[in-house]
Tab-separated table of C-alpha atoms and ligand atoms in Angstrom:
chain	number	residue	atom	x	y	z
A	1	MET	CA	-29.255	-5.193	1.498
A	2	ARG	CA	-28.195	-5.886	-1.563
A	3	ALA	CA	-24.376	-3.331	-2.225
A	4	GLN	CA	-21.961	-3.489	-4.331
A	5	VAL	CA	-18.580	-4.180	-2.534
A	6	ILE	CA	-14.691	-4.259	-3.126
A	7	ARG	CA	-12.992	-6.743	-1.489
A	8	HIS	CA	-8.996	-5.478	-2.907
A	9	PHE	CA	-8.071	-3.114	-4.453
A	10	GLY	CA	-7.988	-3.572	-8.416
A	11	ASP	CA	-9.093	-1.989	-11.151
A	12	THR	CA	-12.873	-2.501	-12.095
A	13	SER	CA	-14.129	-5.975	-11.904
A	14	VAL	CA	-12.850	-6.073	-8.890
A	15	PHE	CA	-16.660	-4.858	-7.978
A	16	THR	CA	-18.958	-7.860	-6.689
A	17	MET	CA	-22.212	-7.842	-5.332
A	18	ALA	CA	-23.178	-8.791	-1.832
A	19	GLU	CA	-25.519	-9.221	0.998
A	20	LEU	CA	-24.751	-6.953	3.888
A	21	ALA	CA	-26.329	-6.251	6.723
A	22	ARG	CA	-28.381	-3.390	6.973
A	23	PRO	CA	-26.146	-0.869	9.279
A	24	GLU	CA	-27.808	-0.184	12.566
A	25	ILE	CA	-28.929	3.016	13.355
A	26	ARG	CA	-26.641	5.277	15.939
A	27	PRO	CA	-27.204	8.778	17.464
A	28	GLY	CA	-26.374	11.749	15.409
A	29	HIS	CA	-26.883	10.202	11.672
A	30	VAL	CA	-29.740	9.317	9.929
A	31	LEU	CA	-30.308	5.540	7.508
A	32	VAL	CA	-30.803	6.187	4.018
A	33	ARG	CA	-32.223	4.136	1.059
A	34	VAL	CA	-30.164	5.238	-1.419
A	35	HIS	CA	-31.968	6.029	-4.936
A	36	ALA	CA	-28.756	7.481	-6.932
A	37	THR	CA	-25.019	7.901	-6.407
A	38	SER	CA	-22.556	9.155	-8.183
A	39	VAL	CA	-18.299	9.028	-9.088
A	40	ASN	CA	-15.781	10.621	-8.204
A	41	PRO	CA	-12.702	10.528	-9.250
A	42	VAL	CA	-11.563	9.568	-5.723
A	43	ASP	CA	-13.769	6.188	-5.918
A	44	PHE	CA	-11.764	5.381	-8.403
A	45	LYS	CA	-8.434	6.105	-7.059
A	46	ILE	CA	-9.412	4.152	-3.837
A	47	ARG	CA	-11.167	1.667	-5.655
A	48	SER	CA	-7.058	0.824	-7.507
A	49	GLY	CA	-5.264	1.046	-4.502
A	50	LEU	CA	-3.767	4.849	-4.624
A	51	LEU	CA	-4.757	5.865	-1.909
A	52	PRO	CA	-4.635	3.331	0.227
A	53	GLN	CA	-4.679	5.631	3.476
A	54	ILE	CA	-8.277	6.604	3.496
A	55	ALA	CA	-9.642	3.916	2.222
A	56	PRO	CA	-12.445	2.055	3.918
A	57	GLU	CA	-11.818	-1.414	5.387
A	58	PHE	CA	-12.636	-4.834	3.445
A	59	PRO	CA	-14.529	-5.877	2.308
A	60	ALA	CA	-15.416	-2.003	1.282
A	61	VAL	CA	-18.072	0.414	-0.191
A	62	LEU	CA	-17.022	2.776	-2.164
A	63	HIS	CA	-18.597	6.256	-2.965
A	64	GLY	CA	-19.561	9.790	-0.613
A	65	ASP	CA	-21.944	10.841	-3.384
A	66	PHE	CA	-25.779	9.879	-2.114
A	67	ALA	CA	-29.397	10.962	-2.892
A	68	GLY	CA	-32.182	9.381	-1.603
A	69	VAL	CA	-34.658	9.173	1.214
A	70	ILE	CA	-34.690	8.886	5.495
A	71	GLU	CA	-35.720	5.988	7.044
A	72	GLU	CA	-34.509	6.377	10.694
A	73	VAL	CA	-33.179	8.443	12.206
A	74	GLY	CA	-31.231	8.535	15.248
A	75	ALA	CA	-30.864	10.284	19.387
A	76	GLY	CA	-30.373	13.474	18.985
A	77	VAL	CA	-31.424	14.230	15.142
A	78	THR	CA	-33.647	17.490	15.453
A	79	GLU	CA	-33.210	19.122	11.848
A	80	PHE	CA	-34.583	15.609	9.245
A	81	LYS	CA	-36.666	12.964	10.302
A	82	VAL	CA	-38.042	9.670	8.762
A	83	GLY	CA	-39.485	10.419	4.519
A	84	ASP	CA	-36.904	13.648	4.191
A	85	ALA	CA	-35.078	13.738	0.967
A	86	VAL	CA	-31.630	14.587	1.540
A	87	PHE	CA	-28.532	14.415	-0.308
A	88	GLY	CA	-24.855	14.739	0.241
A	89	CYS	CA	-21.409	13.272	0.942
A	90	ALA	CA	-20.754	11.401	3.639
A	91	GLY	CA	-19.046	7.609	3.781
A	92	GLY	CA	-17.437	5.485	1.307
A	93	VAL	CA	-14.138	6.706	2.978
A	94	LYS	CA	-12.151	5.404	5.793
A	95	GLY	CA	-14.810	4.444	8.822
A	96	GLU	CA	-17.702	5.655	7.110
A	97	GLY	CA	-20.139	2.312	4.786
A	98	GLY	CA	-20.932	4.502	1.823
A	99	ALA	CA	-23.560	4.859	-1.074
A	100	LEU	CA	-22.852	2.064	-3.057
A	101	ALA	CA	-25.937	-0.284	-1.312
A	102	GLU	CA	-29.526	-0.035	-0.498
A	103	PHE	CA	-28.748	1.759	2.720
A	104	MET	CA	-26.597	4.106	4.021
A	105	LEU	CA	-25.715	5.490	7.687
A	106	VAL	CA	-24.808	8.710	8.063
A	107	ASP	CA	-24.281	11.726	10.086
A	108	ALA	CA	-26.956	14.318	9.994
A	109	ASP	CA	-24.094	17.198	9.726
A	110	LEU	CA	-23.270	15.912	6.267
A	111	ILE	CA	-25.876	16.172	4.753
A	112	ALA	CA	-29.030	18.747	3.520
A	113	LYS	CA	-32.180	18.576	2.586
A	114	LYS	CA	-32.353	17.588	-1.518
A	115	PRO	CA	-33.209	20.217	-3.928
A	116	VAL	CA	-36.661	19.995	-4.479
A	117	SER	CA	-35.967	20.851	-7.843
A	118	LEU	CA	-33.368	18.058	-8.915
A	119	ASN	CA	-34.614	14.246	-9.317
A	120	MET	CA	-32.278	11.594	-7.176
A	121	ALA	CA	-29.255	11.512	-10.317
A	122	GLU	CA	-29.271	15.022	-10.351
A	123	ALA	CA	-29.435	15.662	-6.418
A	124	ALA	CA	-26.700	12.784	-6.571
A	125	ALA	CA	-24.812	14.399	-9.123
A	126	LEU	CA	-23.933	17.532	-6.747
A	127	PRO	CA	-22.169	17.115	-3.235
A	128	LEU	CA	-18.500	16.449	-3.678
A	129	VAL	CA	-17.629	18.475	-6.420
A	130	THR	CA	-20.040	21.058	-4.829
A	131	LEU	CA	-18.275	20.978	-1.880
A	132	THR	CA	-15.023	21.195	-3.044
A	133	ALA	CA	-16.019	24.336	-5.963
A	134	TRP	CA	-17.229	25.862	-2.574
A	135	GLU	CA	-14.323	26.053	-0.251
A	136	ALA	CA	-11.625	26.335	-3.258
A	137	LEU	CA	-14.305	30.005	-4.691
A	138	PHE	CA	-15.821	31.076	-0.726
A	139	GLU	CA	-13.453	29.787	1.983
A	140	LYS	CA	-9.908	29.899	-0.057
A	141	ILE	CA	-10.227	32.419	-2.488
A	142	ARG	CA	-13.065	34.449	-1.708
A	143	LEU	CA	-13.862	35.626	-4.611
A	144	LYS	CA	-15.344	39.037	-5.333
A	145	PRO	CA	-17.611	39.831	-7.867
A	146	GLY	CA	-15.685	41.720	-10.797
A	147	GLN	CA	-13.042	39.154	-10.680
A	148	THR	CA	-11.763	37.498	-13.760
A	149	ILE	CA	-11.185	33.564	-12.954
A	150	LEU	CA	-9.903	31.048	-14.898
A	151	ILE	CA	-11.432	27.391	-13.925
A	152	HIS	CA	-10.008	24.624	-15.740
A	153	ALA	CA	-11.772	22.138	-16.817
A	154	GLY	CA	-14.865	23.844	-17.398
A	155	THR	CA	-16.751	20.595	-18.452
A	156	GLY	CA	-15.509	17.749	-15.721
A	157	GLY	CA	-17.688	17.930	-12.751
A	158	VAL	CA	-15.687	20.085	-10.604
A	159	GLY	CA	-15.442	23.037	-13.241
A	160	HIS	CA	-18.613	22.780	-14.196
A	161	VAL	CA	-19.872	23.827	-11.002
A	162	ALA	CA	-16.485	26.054	-10.508
A	163	ILE	CA	-17.707	27.910	-13.423
A	164	GLN	CA	-22.191	28.456	-12.213
A	165	LEU	CA	-20.320	29.208	-8.558
A	166	ALA	CA	-18.152	31.839	-10.067
A	167	ALA	CA	-20.572	33.801	-12.197
A	168	TRP	CA	-23.088	33.794	-9.790
A	169	ALA	CA	-20.581	35.717	-6.953
A	170	GLY	CA	-19.420	38.214	-9.704
A	171	ALA	CA	-17.219	36.801	-11.241
A	172	LYS	CA	-15.742	37.239	-14.949
A	173	VAL	CA	-15.670	33.889	-15.825
A	174	CYS	CA	-13.007	31.936	-18.176
A	175	THR	CA	-12.352	28.352	-18.709
A	176	THR	CA	-10.752	25.276	-20.398
A	177	VAL	CA	-12.232	22.893	-22.612
A	178	SER	CA	-11.060	20.344	-25.300
A	179	SER	CA	-13.346	20.883	-28.091
A	180	ASP	CA	-16.234	22.818	-29.591
A	181	GLU	CA	-18.555	20.734	-28.485
A	182	LYS	CA	-17.956	21.433	-24.509
A	183	ALA	CA	-16.812	24.736	-25.279
A	184	ALA	CA	-21.079	25.263	-25.567
A	185	VAL	CA	-21.611	23.574	-22.957
A	186	ALA	CA	-19.396	25.633	-20.517
A	187	ARG	CA	-20.957	29.004	-22.098
A	188	SER	CA	-24.100	27.660	-21.454
A	189	LEU	CA	-23.509	26.910	-17.226
A	190	GLY	CA	-21.962	30.815	-17.602
A	191	ALA	CA	-18.479	31.091	-18.770
A	192	SER	CA	-17.987	34.453	-21.108
A	193	GLU	CA	-15.341	33.183	-22.581
A	194	VAL	CA	-13.768	29.437	-23.577
A	195	ILE	CA	-10.124	28.135	-24.767
A	196	ASN	CA	-9.730	24.909	-26.194
A	197	TYR	CA	-6.316	23.879	-23.949
A	198	ARG	CA	-5.314	21.545	-26.753
A	199	ASN	CA	-4.857	25.003	-29.301
A	200	GLU	CA	-4.213	27.837	-27.687
A	201	SER	CA	-0.818	28.604	-25.736
A	202	VAL	CA	-1.646	30.201	-21.920
A	203	GLN	CA	0.467	33.271	-23.013
A	204	ASP	CA	-2.181	33.252	-26.076
A	205	TYR	CA	-4.585	33.602	-24.304
A	206	VAL	CA	-3.564	35.943	-21.767
A	207	GLU	CA	-3.045	38.079	-23.982
A	208	ARG	CA	-6.548	37.356	-25.366
A	209	LEU	CA	-8.308	37.586	-22.464
A	210	THR	CA	-6.559	39.423	-20.195
A	211	GLY	CA	-3.487	41.685	-22.117
A	212	GLY	CA	-1.270	40.140	-20.705
A	213	LYS	CA	-2.114	41.330	-16.976
A	214	GLY	CA	-2.929	37.156	-16.444
A	215	PHE	CA	-5.804	36.280	-13.979
A	216	GLU	CA	-6.807	37.173	-10.623
A	217	VAL	CA	-7.748	33.934	-9.422
A	218	VAL	CA	-6.960	30.385	-11.148
A	219	LEU	CA	-8.588	27.128	-10.126
A	220	ASP	CA	-6.549	24.301	-10.854
A	221	THR	CA	-8.740	21.055	-11.474
A	222	VAL	CA	-6.161	18.845	-13.769
A	223	GLY	CA	-3.058	19.071	-11.020
A	224	GLY	CA	0.352	17.680	-12.550
A	225	GLU	CA	1.654	19.889	-15.668
A	226	ASN	CA	-1.066	22.587	-15.524
A	227	ILE	CA	-0.084	23.629	-11.871
A	228	ASP	CA	3.082	25.417	-13.853
A	229	LYS	CA	0.171	26.259	-16.395
A	230	SER	CA	-1.848	28.125	-13.844
A	231	MET	CA	1.414	29.537	-12.728
A	232	ALA	CA	2.044	31.668	-15.687
A	233	ALA	CA	-1.877	32.690	-16.275
A	234	VAL	CA	-2.057	34.015	-12.714
A	235	ALA	CA	-1.862	37.724	-12.433
A	236	LEU	CA	0.471	39.426	-9.934
A	237	TYR	CA	-0.634	38.677	-6.646
A	238	GLY	CA	-3.154	36.890	-7.733
A	239	SER	CA	-3.988	33.820	-6.283
A	240	ILE	CA	-4.240	29.924	-7.482
A	241	VAL	CA	-6.467	26.848	-5.865
A	242	SER	CA	-5.350	23.427	-6.320
A	243	ILE	CA	-7.490	20.495	-5.538
A	244	GLN	CA	-4.953	18.075	-7.303
A	245	THR	CA	-1.310	19.585	-5.791
A	246	LEU	CA	-0.039	15.861	-5.918
A	247	SER	CA	2.969	16.494	-7.643
A	248	THR	CA	6.607	18.437	-7.929
A	249	HIS	CA	6.807	21.679	-8.980
A	250	ASP	CA	9.205	24.760	-8.809
A	251	LEU	CA	7.231	27.779	-7.307
A	252	GLY	CA	9.297	30.217	-8.685
A	253	GLY	CA	6.475	31.025	-10.895
A	254	LEU	CA	4.826	32.618	-7.616
A	255	LEU	CA	7.725	34.145	-6.382
A	256	LEU	CA	8.140	36.198	-9.607
A	257	LYS	CA	4.341	37.369	-9.016
A	258	SER	CA	3.651	37.511	-5.391
A	259	ALA	CA	0.690	34.912	-5.439
A	260	SER	CA	-0.221	33.017	-3.457
A	261	LEU	CA	-1.176	28.778	-3.946
A	262	HIS	CA	-3.904	27.593	-1.462
A	263	VAL	CA	-4.939	24.042	-1.821
A	264	VAL	CA	-8.200	21.928	-1.209
A	265	PHE	CA	-9.069	18.322	0.402
A	266	MET	CA	-12.823	18.418	0.739
A	267	LEU	CA	-12.396	14.546	2.375
A	268	LEU	CA	-11.152	16.114	5.900
A	269	PRO	CA	-14.015	17.060	7.347
A	270	MET	CA	-15.312	13.249	6.975
A	271	LEU	CA	-12.294	11.639	7.962
A	272	HIS	CA	-10.856	13.715	10.697
A	273	HIS	CA	-13.886	14.622	12.659
A	274	HIS	CA	-13.386	17.898	11.638
A	275	GLU	CA	-15.998	20.421	11.639
A	276	ARG	CA	-19.038	18.346	9.472
A	277	LYS	CA	-21.393	20.762	10.329
A	278	ARG	CA	-19.560	22.802	7.591
A	279	HIS	CA	-20.898	20.217	5.163
A	280	GLY	CA	-24.192	20.231	6.156
A	281	ALA	CA	-24.451	24.425	6.236
A	282	ILE	CA	-22.348	24.811	1.870
A	283	LEU	CA	-25.386	21.899	1.103
A	284	ARG	CA	-28.069	23.886	2.092
A	285	GLN	CA	-26.467	27.274	0.718
A	286	ALA	CA	-26.496	24.733	-2.623
A	287	ALA	CA	-29.937	23.272	-2.229
A	288	ASP	CA	-31.031	27.029	-2.281
A	289	LEU	CA	-29.211	28.419	-5.852
A	290	ALA	CA	-29.976	24.446	-7.116
A	291	ASP	CA	-33.710	25.716	-6.233
A	292	LEU	CA	-33.463	29.478	-7.727
A	293	GLY	CA	-31.798	27.493	-10.827
A	294	ARG	CA	-28.433	29.150	-10.334
A	295	LEU	CA	-27.303	25.504	-9.910
A	296	LYS	CA	-27.695	22.618	-11.922
A	297	PRO	CA	-25.476	19.326	-12.880
A	298	LEU	CA	-24.049	18.404	-16.105
A	299	ILE	CA	-24.866	14.944	-15.995
A	300	ASP	CA	-23.250	12.604	-18.498
A	301	PRO	CA	-26.253	10.416	-20.770
A	302	ARG	CA	-25.359	7.232	-20.054
A	303	ARG	CA	-27.340	5.989	-17.006
A	304	PHE	CA	-25.973	3.087	-15.162
A	305	SER	CA	-27.449	0.371	-12.212
A	306	LEU	CA	-26.096	-1.220	-8.868
A	307	GLU	CA	-25.239	-3.550	-10.688
A	308	GLU	CA	-23.009	-2.260	-13.415
A	309	VAL	CA	-20.837	-0.093	-11.396
A	310	SER	CA	-17.724	-1.549	-12.936
A	311	LYS	CA	-19.157	0.527	-16.184
A	312	SER	CA	-19.658	3.841	-14.403
A	313	HIS	CA	-16.547	3.432	-13.329
A	314	ALA	CA	-14.354	2.150	-16.018
A	315	LEU	CA	-16.431	5.483	-18.679
A	316	LEU	CA	-15.589	9.003	-15.073
A	317	GLU	CA	-11.869	6.642	-15.801
A	318	SER	CA	-11.974	7.066	-19.423
A	319	GLY	CA	-11.670	10.593	-20.050
A	320	HIS	CA	-14.915	10.510	-22.177
A	321	ALA	CA	-17.618	11.682	-19.891
A	322	LEU	CA	-19.122	14.749	-20.700
A	323	GLY	CA	-20.527	15.515	-16.507
A	324	LYS	CA	-20.924	13.709	-13.728
A	325	VAL	CA	-21.782	9.641	-13.585
A	326	VAL	CA	-24.852	9.175	-12.165
A	327	ILE	CA	-25.774	5.210	-10.785
A	328	GLN	CA	-29.507	5.037	-9.936
A	329	LEU	CA	-30.012	2.570	-7.227
A	330	SER	CA	-34.046	2.752	-7.683
B	1	NAP	N1	-8.974	18.111	-3.031
B	1	NAP	C1	-10.093	17.731	-3.187
B	1	NAP	O1	-10.922	17.764	-2.607
B	1	NAP	C2	-11.079	16.807	-4.942
B	1	NAP	C3	-11.897	17.090	-5.285
B	1	NAP	C4	-12.302	16.831	-6.111
B	1	NAP	C5	-11.912	16.326	-7.173
B	1	NAP	N2	-10.511	15.886	-7.148
B	1	NAP	C6	-9.868	15.623	-8.161
B	1	NAP	O2	-9.424	16.480	-8.616
B	1	NAP	C7	-9.179	16.245	-10.619
B	1	NAP	C8	-10.694	16.696	-11.335
B	1	NAP	O3	-12.004	15.842	-10.342
B	1	NAP	P1	-13.788	15.944	-11.728
B	1	NAP	O4	-14.180	15.358	-10.810
B	1	NAP	O5	-13.387	17.505	-11.926
B	1	NAP	O6	-12.781	15.226	-12.712
B	1	NAP	P2	-13.780	14.701	-14.042
B	1	NAP	O7	-15.042	14.803	-14.062
B	1	NAP	O8	-12.844	13.606	-14.407
B	1	NAP	O9	-12.958	15.977	-15.176
B	1	NAP	C9	-12.037	16.237	-15.538
B	1	NAP	C10	-11.646	16.898	-16.427
B	1	NAP	O10	-10.922	17.784	-16.601
B	1	NAP	C11	-10.414	17.426	-18.314
B	1	NAP	N3	-8.901	17.901	-18.513
B	1	NAP	C12	-8.463	16.627	-19.070
B	1	NAP	N4	-6.738	17.165	-18.952
B	1	NAP	C13	-6.901	18.668	-18.777
B	1	NAP	C14	-5.893	19.387	-19.505
B	1	NAP	N5	-5.080	19.177	-19.500
B	1	NAP	N6	-6.602	20.899	-19.118
B	1	NAP	C15	-8.017	21.215	-18.700
B	1	NAP	N7	-8.816	20.193	-18.972
B	1	NAP	C16	-8.783	18.795	-18.795
B	1	NAP	C17	-11.304	16.828	-18.574
B	1	NAP	O11	-11.872	17.454	-19.565
B	1	NAP	P3	-11.693	17.591	-21.255
B	1	NAP	O12	-11.792	16.619	-22.422
B	1	NAP	O13	-12.245	18.774	-21.718
B	1	NAP	O14	-10.166	17.481	-21.112
B	1	NAP	C18	-12.648	16.351	-17.752
B	1	NAP	O15	-14.050	17.219	-17.983
B	1	NAP	C19	-9.021	14.763	-10.234
B	1	NAP	O16	-7.615	14.223	-10.094
B	1	NAP	C20	-9.911	15.001	-8.595
B	1	NAP	O17	-9.750	13.499	-7.945
B	1	NAP	C21	-9.910	16.700	-5.878
């Protein structure tokens, strides 16, 4: 099969096309013909050598997100049959082949049937970011109707899905963006209040949107200094959930508000064979929401082929993509 592989860590030029053996079917797994995959920051962090502890073995096939059609079904798999269109985040990390190849062997527990209303490119944009937002909002925070949530980076991969899920759950959604164009997109996704973080201070938007009380829940998808901003924005007894927590902070800001900090790392089921069925179950619910019109991916209009993976990584890494970057294999 045709695949993009990396043989060492490095910049976007490390990808090379290769001919690899098609993976052999295993019990509990399905073999998927990959139609589309999407880029996530973890993919370019693995590629560049920032996360060697979770990187797949060389020659490595990267990318977890995929949408495709089942070609073979392994022993013990009862939920899926040959010809089913499926989607999921199921590889591209230590021990698991990735989606930058014509075929991908995936654990049936990690995946779900593709939403019928989405095409392959749209479906491939959703899994990793949806699993992350879902775990943050509904498993860590248990977001309730009527709560006010601040979601950072409302047109980013995780942020744009989090807006839709939080609005569906009945929360009042406020979000940060960097331009008027992105503000309009965030509103169309379900945000009722939008903050341009480049020209409004935390103190000002806390005053404007909460009368100075702060947000009951803050989803921090940015990390670094932004976690300090989240601590400044959260309400007394409020909750912050962070998905980018590789940094050092004075947690006094939490103590003074008796606020909680939750952390999500969505790759754990894949990396540790831990509760993998939970991911399949979340994706089934996400597929239902997509078919009800409540969850739609925001996809950058620039499309890429398997041969153009380097360009797709360069675009997401540049910070100039709008939403998700998708690679279409067929
Ligand atoms: N722990 C986990 O399980 C997990 C899962 C998924 C992702 N992540 C991590 O979470 C981060 C976000 O992932 P993603 O897929 O959403 O990335 P993404 O699609 O690249 O989006 C990043 C967004 O951040 C915004 N941004 C940059 N600086 C900002 C700031 N100071 N304040 C507010 N927004 C800012 C950018 O929008 P503007 O142009 O508007 O600035 C952009 O839309 C990455 O570091 C990723 O590795 C972790």
